[in-house]
Amino acid sequence: MGNKILDQNFISSLGKNFEYLSHAYLFVSPDSTYNNLCAEIFASHILCENKNFCGACPSCQKSIAKTNLDLTTLPTGRTILAEDINLVVEKSLEKPMFGDFKVFILKEIDSATIQAQNKLLKTLEEPPRHVVFILTATNENKILPTIISRVRKIFLPRLNKKIVEEIILSPPPYLKEALPSKLNTNNLSEALEEGEGWLGKTIELLKAESFPKMYAISQEIALSFSKSKDLPVLSAKVLEFKDSILKFLEILGHSFEKLLREKGNLVYCEIITNINSAVEELGRNVGANLIVDNLLMKILEIKYNYNL
């Protein structure tokens, strides 16, 4: 049930012989949605009576329904505190209710306080034999090196865009809670392109009402913008996204990266460099109006000079 979703390299890196399970894993990628989905699927593999997340055995049914007493998941969306880890440590001392293991998923462990991480470290140093910890993170630099040294770290690769599309159109049970009840897939092909093989990023783009307009304007700048009289109009359109200007600049950069790949003209690198400089200027609190106007002027100038 989970194999279809997980990249085959990931499956082979975990191995199918659960006799040699590690006591702790760390799943790392820039995509927290994908990290957490993989953690839940892997936990279900471990707890499955057939050791393959069959989806049919009582253990799998309980995991899908979020009622498996041998699976504990810390809530996401907030900082993990020392008291949270204390509860995990207490529960880890209990014997499994049904199978051979108890599994604890600690999502976004990089959000945990230092005190919480130190509490966890003590258990990772002398873990109970019947316990498997699965940690996820988008930034391993925020995790204590001593924790990283005691887990099996697995970098999760990007998914094939076709797989991302398949998951979104026919979401597995674990993913349904991350999706709105009605997801507008009219711009799915554009979101897949911008999502770059990251499941969570693609979903967030589909959920963003402004995404279709952002994408259309970025394409207009990349493909049609060639006259100075168009600059004020385009500037006004871009500044409609003032509160999410970084997201727009990312989409705009991808539009020119696509042109670079398709046409092989290295001049597009100069435009991409200017977009990256605009992002840095925003980080220094330079006014968005000035940044957008200057960037569009530079793009127009490069297009004119090189007849793009």
PDB file of N, CA and C in Angstrom, residues 194-267:
ATOM      1  N   GLU A 194       6.083  23.744 -10.667  1.00  0.00           N
ATOM      2  CA  GLU A 194       6.687  24.595  -9.640  1.00  0.00           C
ATOM      3  C   GLU A 194       7.062  23.811  -8.388  1.00  0.00           C
ATOM      4  N   GLY A 195       6.327  22.722  -8.134  1.00  0.00           N
ATOM      5  CA  GLY A 195       6.598  21.922  -6.938  1.00  0.00           C
ATOM      6  C   GLY A 195       7.890  21.144  -7.011  1.00  0.00           C
ATOM      7  N   GLU A 196       8.424  20.949  -8.221  1.00  0.00           N
ATOM      8  CA  GLU A 196       9.747  20.345  -8.425  1.00  0.00           C
ATOM      9  C   GLU A 196       9.905  18.971  -7.781  1.00  0.00           C
ATOM     10  N   GLY A 197       8.823  18.201  -7.749  1.00  0.00           N
ATOM     11  CA  GLY A 197       8.924  16.865  -7.198  1.00  0.00           C
ATOM     12  C   GLY A 197       8.735  16.788  -5.694  1.00  0.00           C
ATOM     13  N   TRP A 198       8.414  17.924  -5.046  1.00  0.00           N
ATOM     14  CA  TRP A 198       8.154  17.925  -3.603  1.00  0.00           C
ATOM     15  C   TRP A 198       6.646  17.942  -3.382  1.00  0.00           C
ATOM     16  N   LEU A 199       6.159  16.945  -2.707  1.00  0.00           N
ATOM     17  CA  LEU A 199       4.727  16.762  -2.516  1.00  0.00           C
ATOM     18  C   LEU A 199       4.087  17.919  -1.762  1.00  0.00           C
ATOM     19  N   GLY A 200       4.657  18.287  -0.618  1.00  0.00           N
ATOM     20  CA  GLY A 200       4.076  19.345   0.208  1.00  0.00           C
ATOM     21  C   GLY A 200       4.047  20.686  -0.506  1.00  0.00           C
ATOM     22  N   LYS A 201       5.121  20.986  -1.211  1.00  0.00           N
ATOM     23  CA  LYS A 201       5.191  22.256  -1.944  1.00  0.00           C
ATOM     24  C   LYS A 201       4.115  22.313  -3.018  1.00  0.00           C
ATOM     25  N   THR A 202       3.910  21.203  -3.724  1.00  0.00           N
ATOM     26  CA  THR A 202       2.885  21.156  -4.762  1.00  0.00           C
ATOM     27  C   THR A 202       1.501  21.356  -4.164  1.00  0.00           C
ATOM     28  N   ILE A 203       1.236  20.723  -3.032  1.00  0.00           N
ATOM     29  CA  ILE A 203      -0.061  20.865  -2.365  1.00  0.00           C
ATOM     30  C   ILE A 203      -0.286  22.304  -1.935  1.00  0.00           C
ATOM     31  N   GLU A 204       0.736  22.936  -1.349  1.00  0.00           N
ATOM     32  CA  GLU A 204       0.589  24.320  -0.889  1.00  0.00           C
ATOM     33  C   GLU A 204       0.279  25.258  -2.052  1.00  0.00           C
ATOM     34  N   LEU A 205       0.901  25.019  -3.200  1.00  0.00           N
ATOM     35  CA  LEU A 205       0.621  25.847  -4.370  1.00  0.00           C
ATOM     36  C   LEU A 205      -0.824  25.676  -4.827  1.00  0.00           C
ATOM     37  N   LEU A 206      -1.316  24.453  -4.801  1.00  0.00           N
ATOM     38  CA  LEU A 206      -2.703  24.205  -5.206  1.00  0.00           C
ATOM     39  C   LEU A 206      -3.691  24.841  -4.230  1.00  0.00           C
ATOM     40  N   LYS A 207      -3.291  24.926  -2.968  1.00  0.00           N
ATOM     41  CA  LYS A 207      -4.176  25.519  -1.952  1.00  0.00           C
ATOM     42  C   LYS A 207      -4.167  27.038  -2.010  1.00  0.00           C
ATOM     43  N   ALA A 208      -3.109  27.628  -2.605  1.00  0.00           N
ATOM     44  CA  ALA A 208      -2.976  29.092  -2.639  1.00  0.00           C
ATOM     45  C   ALA A 208      -3.853  29.689  -3.741  1.00  0.00           C
ATOM     46  N   GLU A 209      -4.803  30.518  -3.371  1.00  0.00           N
ATOM     47  CA  GLU A 209      -5.704  31.129  -4.352  1.00  0.00           C
ATOM     48  C   GLU A 209      -4.958  32.015  -5.339  1.00  0.00           C
ATOM     49  N   SER A 210      -3.845  32.593  -4.903  1.00  0.00           N
ATOM     50  CA  SER A 210      -3.108  33.528  -5.753  1.00  0.00           C
ATOM     51  C   SER A 210      -2.183  32.828  -6.749  1.00  0.00           C
ATOM     52  N   PHE A 211      -1.963  31.513  -6.582  1.00  0.00           N
ATOM     53  CA  PHE A 211      -0.977  30.831  -7.411  1.00  0.00           C
ATOM     54  C   PHE A 211      -1.249  30.943  -8.915  1.00  0.00           C
ATOM     55  N   PRO A 212      -2.484  30.688  -9.398  1.00  0.00           N
ATOM     56  CA  PRO A 212      -2.699  30.780 -10.855  1.00  0.00           C
ATOM     57  C   PRO A 212      -2.331  32.143 -11.427  1.00  0.00           C
ATOM     58  N   LYS A 213      -2.654  33.197 -10.681  1.00  0.00           N
ATOM     59  CA  LYS A 213      -2.350  34.549 -11.157  1.00  0.00           C
ATOM     60  C   LYS A 213      -0.843  34.810 -11.108  1.00  0.00           C
ATOM     61  N   MET A 214      -0.193  34.348 -10.040  1.00  0.00           N
ATOM     62  CA  MET A 214       1.266  34.497  -9.934  1.00  0.00           C
ATOM     63  C   MET A 214       1.953  33.817 -11.116  1.00  0.00           C
ATOM     64  N   TYR A 215       1.516  32.620 -11.397  1.00  0.00           N
ATOM     65  CA  TYR A 215       2.131  31.853 -12.478  1.00  0.00           C
ATOM     66  C   TYR A 215       1.930  32.555 -13.814  1.00  0.00           C
ATOM     67  N   ALA A 216       0.709  33.056 -14.056  1.00  0.00           N
ATOM     68  CA  ALA A 216       0.403  33.720 -15.334  1.00  0.00           C
ATOM     69  C   ALA A 216       1.251  34.976 -15.517  1.00  0.00           C
ATOM     70  N   ILE A 217       1.420  35.752 -14.447  1.00  0.00           N
ATOM     71  CA  ILE A 217       2.202  36.991 -14.553  1.00  0.00           C
ATOM     72  C   ILE A 217       3.687  36.677 -14.734  1.00  0.00           C
ATOM     73  N   SER A 218       4.165  35.640 -14.066  1.00  0.00           N
ATOM     74  CA  SER A 218       5.572  35.271 -14.248  1.00  0.00           C
ATOM     75  C   SER A 218       5.831  34.846 -15.699  1.00  0.00           C
ATOM     76  N   GLN A 219       4.859  34.154 -16.291  1.00  0.00           N
ATOM     77  CA  GLN A 219       4.994  33.759 -17.690  1.00  0.00           C
ATOM     78  C   GLN A 219       4.947  34.974 -18.615  1.00  0.00           C
ATOM     79  N   GLU A 220       4.102  35.944 -18.255  1.00  0.00           N
ATOM     80  CA  GLU A 220       4.009  37.171 -19.056  1.00  0.00           C
ATOM     81  C   GLU A 220       5.337  37.920 -19.046  1.00  0.00           C
ATOM     82  N   ILE A 221       5.964  37.996 -17.868  1.00  0.00           N
ATOM     83  CA  ILE A 221       7.259  38.680 -17.762  1.00  0.00           C
ATOM     84  C   ILE A 221       8.331  37.915 -18.528  1.00  0.00           C
ATOM     85  N   ALA A 222       8.313  36.600 -18.414  1.00  0.00           N
ATOM     86  CA  ALA A 222       9.355  35.785 -19.048  1.00  0.00           C
ATOM     87  C   ALA A 222       9.213  35.740 -20.563  1.00  0.00           C
ATOM     88  N   LEU A 223       7.970  35.707 -21.063  1.00  0.00           N
ATOM     89  CA  LEU A 223       7.767  35.447 -22.484  1.00  0.00           C
ATOM     90  C   LEU A 223       7.342  36.666 -23.301  1.00  0.00           C
ATOM     91  N   SER A 224       6.597  37.594 -22.685  1.00  0.00           N
ATOM     92  CA  SER A 224       5.992  38.670 -23.472  1.00  0.00           C
ATOM     93  C   SER A 224       6.533  40.062 -23.174  1.00  0.00           C
ATOM     94  N   PHE A 225       7.084  40.246 -22.002  1.00  0.00           N
ATOM     95  CA  PHE A 225       7.532  41.568 -21.572  1.00  0.00           C
ATOM     96  C   PHE A 225       8.716  42.024 -22.425  1.00  0.00           C
ATOM     97  N   SER A 226       8.500  43.086 -23.240  1.00  0.00           N
ATOM     98  CA  SER A 226       9.585  43.564 -24.105  1.00  0.00           C
ATOM     99  C   SER A 226       9.524  45.062 -24.369  1.00  0.00           C
ATOM    100  N   LYS A 227       8.523  45.736 -23.794  1.00  0.00           N
ATOM    101  CA  LYS A 227       8.353  47.175 -24.051  1.00  0.00           C
ATOM    102  C   LYS A 227       8.310  47.943 -22.739  1.00  0.00           C
ATOM    103  N   SER A 228       8.980  49.094 -22.722  1.00  0.00           N
ATOM    104  CA  SER A 228       9.060  49.884 -21.498  1.00  0.00           C
ATOM    105  C   SER A 228       7.688  50.363 -21.027  1.00  0.00           C
ATOM    106  N   LYS A 229       6.769  50.553 -21.972  1.00  0.00           N
ATOM    107  CA  LYS A 229       5.435  51.030 -21.586  1.00  0.00           C
ATOM    108  C   LYS A 229       4.667  49.981 -20.760  1.00  0.00           C
ATOM    109  N   ASP A 230       5.120  48.728 -20.843  1.00  0.00           N
ATOM    110  CA  ASP A 230       4.456  47.664 -20.085  1.00  0.00           C
ATOM    111  C   ASP A 230       4.946  47.588 -18.637  1.00  0.00           C
ATOM    112  N   LEU A 231       6.054  48.276 -18.349  1.00  0.00           N
ATOM    113  CA  LEU A 231       6.665  48.159 -17.031  1.00  0.00           C
ATOM    114  C   LEU A 231       5.734  48.595 -15.896  1.00  0.00           C
ATOM    115  N   PRO A 232       5.096  49.786 -15.955  1.00  0.00           N
ATOM    116  CA  PRO A 232       4.222  50.199 -14.841  1.00  0.00           C
ATOM    117  C   PRO A 232       3.064  49.230 -14.605  1.00  0.00           C
ATOM    118  N   VAL A 233       2.521  48.714 -15.685  1.00  0.00           N
ATOM    119  CA  VAL A 233       1.379  47.787 -15.555  1.00  0.00           C
ATOM    120  C   VAL A 233       1.823  46.491 -14.876  1.00  0.00           C
ATOM    121  N   LEU A 234       2.958  45.955 -15.341  1.00  0.00           N
ATOM    122  CA  LEU A 234       3.459  44.719 -14.749  1.00  0.00           C
ATOM    123  C   LEU A 234       3.882  44.920 -13.296  1.00  0.00           C
ATOM    124  N   SER A 235       4.481  46.055 -13.008  1.00  0.00           N
ATOM    125  CA  SER A 235       4.893  46.357 -11.639  1.00  0.00           C
ATOM    126  C   SER A 235       3.681  46.359 -10.705  1.00  0.00           C
ATOM    127  N   ALA A 236       2.606  46.978 -11.160  1.00  0.00           N
ATOM    128  CA  ALA A 236       1.380  47.021 -10.352  1.00  0.00           C
ATOM    129  C   ALA A 236       0.824  45.619 -10.135  1.00  0.00           C
ATOM    130  N   LYS A 237       0.874  44.795 -11.170  1.00  0.00           N
ATOM    131  CA  LYS A 237       0.378  43.421 -11.046  1.00  0.00           C
ATOM    132  C   LYS A 237       1.201  42.625 -10.031  1.00  0.00           C
ATOM    133  N   VAL A 238       2.521  42.784 -10.112  1.00  0.00           N
ATOM    134  CA  VAL A 238       3.390  42.050  -9.195  1.00  0.00           C
ATOM    135  C   VAL A 238       3.161  42.495  -7.756  1.00  0.00           C
ATOM    136  N   LEU A 239       2.979  43.802  -7.555  1.00  0.00           N
ATOM    137  CA  LEU A 239       2.830  44.333  -6.199  1.00  0.00           C
ATOM    138  C   LEU A 239       1.496  43.964  -5.565  1.00  0.00           C
ATOM    139  N   GLU A 240       0.597  43.372  -6.350  1.00  0.00           N
ATOM    140  CA  GLU A 240      -0.618  42.812  -5.747  1.00  0.00           C
ATOM    141  C   GLU A 240      -0.261  41.661  -4.809  1.00  0.00           C
ATOM    142  N   PHE A 241       0.921  41.073  -5.026  1.00  0.00           N
ATOM    143  CA  PHE A 241       1.374  39.956  -4.195  1.00  0.00           C
ATOM    144  C   PHE A 241       2.410  40.421  -3.180  1.00  0.00           C
ATOM    145  N   LYS A 242       2.282  41.645  -2.727  1.00  0.00           N
ATOM    146  CA  LYS A 242       3.295  42.229  -1.840  1.00  0.00           C
ATOM    147  C   LYS A 242       3.535  41.379  -0.595  1.00  0.00           C
ATOM    148  N   ASP A 243       2.463  40.758  -0.076  1.00  0.00           N
ATOM    149  CA  ASP A 243       2.595  39.958   1.141  1.00  0.00           C
ATOM    150  C   ASP A 243       3.229  38.600   0.883  1.00  0.00           C
ATOM    151  N   SER A 244       3.303  38.207  -0.376  1.00  0.00           N
ATOM    152  CA  SER A 244       3.932  36.919  -0.714  1.00  0.00           C
ATOM    153  C   SER A 244       4.898  37.102  -1.877  1.00  0.00           C
ATOM    154  N   ILE A 245       5.636  38.222  -1.825  1.00  0.00           N
ATOM    155  CA  ILE A 245       6.519  38.584  -2.936  1.00  0.00           C
ATOM    156  C   ILE A 245       7.652  37.563  -3.103  1.00  0.00           C
ATOM    157  N   LEU A 246       8.115  36.959  -2.001  1.00  0.00           N
ATOM    158  CA  LEU A 246       9.180  35.959  -2.113  1.00  0.00           C
ATOM    159  C   LEU A 246       8.713  34.743  -2.908  1.00  0.00           C
ATOM    160  N   LYS A 247       7.480  34.338  -2.676  1.00  0.00           N
ATOM    161  CA  LYS A 247       6.928  33.211  -3.429  1.00  0.00           C
ATOM    162  C   LYS A 247       6.831  33.571  -4.905  1.00  0.00           C
ATOM    163  N   PHE A 248       6.414  34.815  -5.206  1.00  0.00           N
ATOM    164  CA  PHE A 248       6.326  35.212  -6.608  1.00  0.00           C
ATOM    165  C   PHE A 248       7.699  35.204  -7.265  1.00  0.00           C
ATOM    166  N   LEU A 249       8.707  35.727  -6.574  1.00  0.00           N
ATOM    167  CA  LEU A 249      10.056  35.773  -7.149  1.00  0.00           C
ATOM    168  C   LEU A 249      10.601  34.360  -7.385  1.00  0.00           C
ATOM    169  N   GLU A 250      10.235  33.432  -6.520  1.00  0.00           N
ATOM    170  CA  GLU A 250      10.643  32.042  -6.725  1.00  0.00           C
ATOM    171  C   GLU A 250      10.020  31.481  -8.005  1.00  0.00           C
ATOM    172  N   ILE A 251       8.730  31.766  -8.195  1.00  0.00           N
ATOM    173  CA  ILE A 251       8.034  31.294  -9.403  1.00  0.00           C
ATOM    174  C   ILE A 251       8.621  31.967 -10.645  1.00  0.00           C
ATOM    175  N   LEU A 252       8.914  33.268 -10.541  1.00  0.00           N
ATOM    176  CA  LEU A 252       9.500  33.993 -11.664  1.00  0.00           C
ATOM    177  C   LEU A 252      10.872  33.411 -12.012  1.00  0.00           C
ATOM    178  N   GLY A 253      11.661  33.114 -10.994  1.00  0.00           N
ATOM    179  CA  GLY A 253      12.975  32.515 -11.238  1.00  0.00           C
ATOM    180  C   GLY A 253      12.858  31.180 -11.961  1.00  0.00           C
ATOM    181  N   HIS A 254      11.873  30.379 -11.563  1.00  0.00           N
ATOM    182  CA  HIS A 254      11.670  29.087 -12.228  1.00  0.00           C
ATOM    183  C   HIS A 254      11.265  29.265 -13.693  1.00  0.00           C
ATOM    184  N   SER A 255      10.507  30.329 -13.987  1.00  0.00           N
ATOM    185  CA  SER A 255      10.102  30.583 -15.377  1.00  0.00           C
ATOM    186  C   SER A 255      11.320  30.814 -16.256  1.00  0.00           C
ATOM    187  N   PHE A 256      12.302  31.563 -15.744  1.00  0.00           N
ATOM    188  CA  PHE A 256      13.517  31.825 -16.527  1.00  0.00           C
ATOM    189  C   PHE A 256      14.455  30.611 -16.529  1.00  0.00           C
ATOM    190  N   GLU A 257      14.426  29.817 -15.447  1.00  0.00           N
ATOM    191  CA  GLU A 257      15.219  28.585 -15.442  1.00  0.00           C
ATOM    192  C   GLU A 257      14.708  27.622 -16.513  1.00  0.00           C
ATOM    193  N   LYS A 258      13.401  27.589 -16.683  1.00  0.00           N
ATOM    194  CA  LYS A 258      12.822  26.730 -17.725  1.00  0.00           C
ATOM    195  C   LYS A 258      13.259  27.198 -19.111  1.00  0.00           C
ATOM    196  N   LEU A 259      13.268  28.517 -19.321  1.00  0.00           N
ATOM    197  CA  LEU A 259      13.733  29.052 -20.607  1.00  0.00           C
ATOM    198  C   LEU A 259      15.207  28.718 -20.838  1.00  0.00           C
ATOM    199  N   LEU A 260      15.982  28.783 -19.763  1.00  0.00           N
ATOM    200  CA  LEU A 260      17.409  28.449 -19.862  1.00  0.00           C
ATOM    201  C   LEU A 260      17.585  27.001 -20.303  1.00  0.00           C
ATOM    202  N   ARG A 261      16.798  26.101 -19.710  1.00  0.00           N
ATOM    203  CA  ARG A 261      16.900  24.681 -20.085  1.00  0.00           C
ATOM    204  C   ARG A 261      16.445  24.451 -21.532  1.00  0.00           C
ATOM    205  N   GLU A 262      15.368  25.131 -21.907  1.00  0.00           N
ATOM    206  CA  GLU A 262      14.799  24.902 -23.241  1.00  0.00           C
ATOM    207  C   GLU A 262      15.643  25.503 -24.351  1.00  0.00           C
ATOM    208  N   LYS A 263      16.160  26.718 -24.123  1.00  0.00           N
ATOM    209  CA  LYS A 263      16.858  27.447 -25.188  1.00  0.00           C
ATOM    210  C   LYS A 263      18.375  27.366 -25.072  1.00  0.00           C
ATOM    211  N   GLY A 264      18.872  27.056 -23.883  1.00  0.00           N
ATOM    212  CA  GLY A 264      20.316  26.935 -23.705  1.00  0.00           C
ATOM    213  C   GLY A 264      21.062  28.243 -23.808  1.00  0.00           C
ATOM    214  N   ASN A 265      20.352  29.371 -23.716  1.00  0.00           N
ATOM    215  CA  ASN A 265      20.975  30.695 -23.812  1.00  0.00           C
ATOM    216  C   ASN A 265      21.412  31.138 -22.416  1.00  0.00           C
ATOM    217  N   LEU A 266      22.725  31.264 -22.219  1.00  0.00           N
ATOM    218  CA  LEU A 266      23.247  31.577 -20.893  1.00  0.00           C
ATOM    219  C   LEU A 266      22.915  32.979 -20.424  1.00  0.00           C
ATOM    220  N   VAL A 267      22.388  33.800 -21.317  1.00  0.00           N
ATOM    221  CA  VAL A 267      21.978  35.152 -20.919  1.00  0.00           C
ATOM    222  C   VAL A 267      20.887  35.083 -19.850  1.00  0.00           C
TER     223      VAL A 267
END
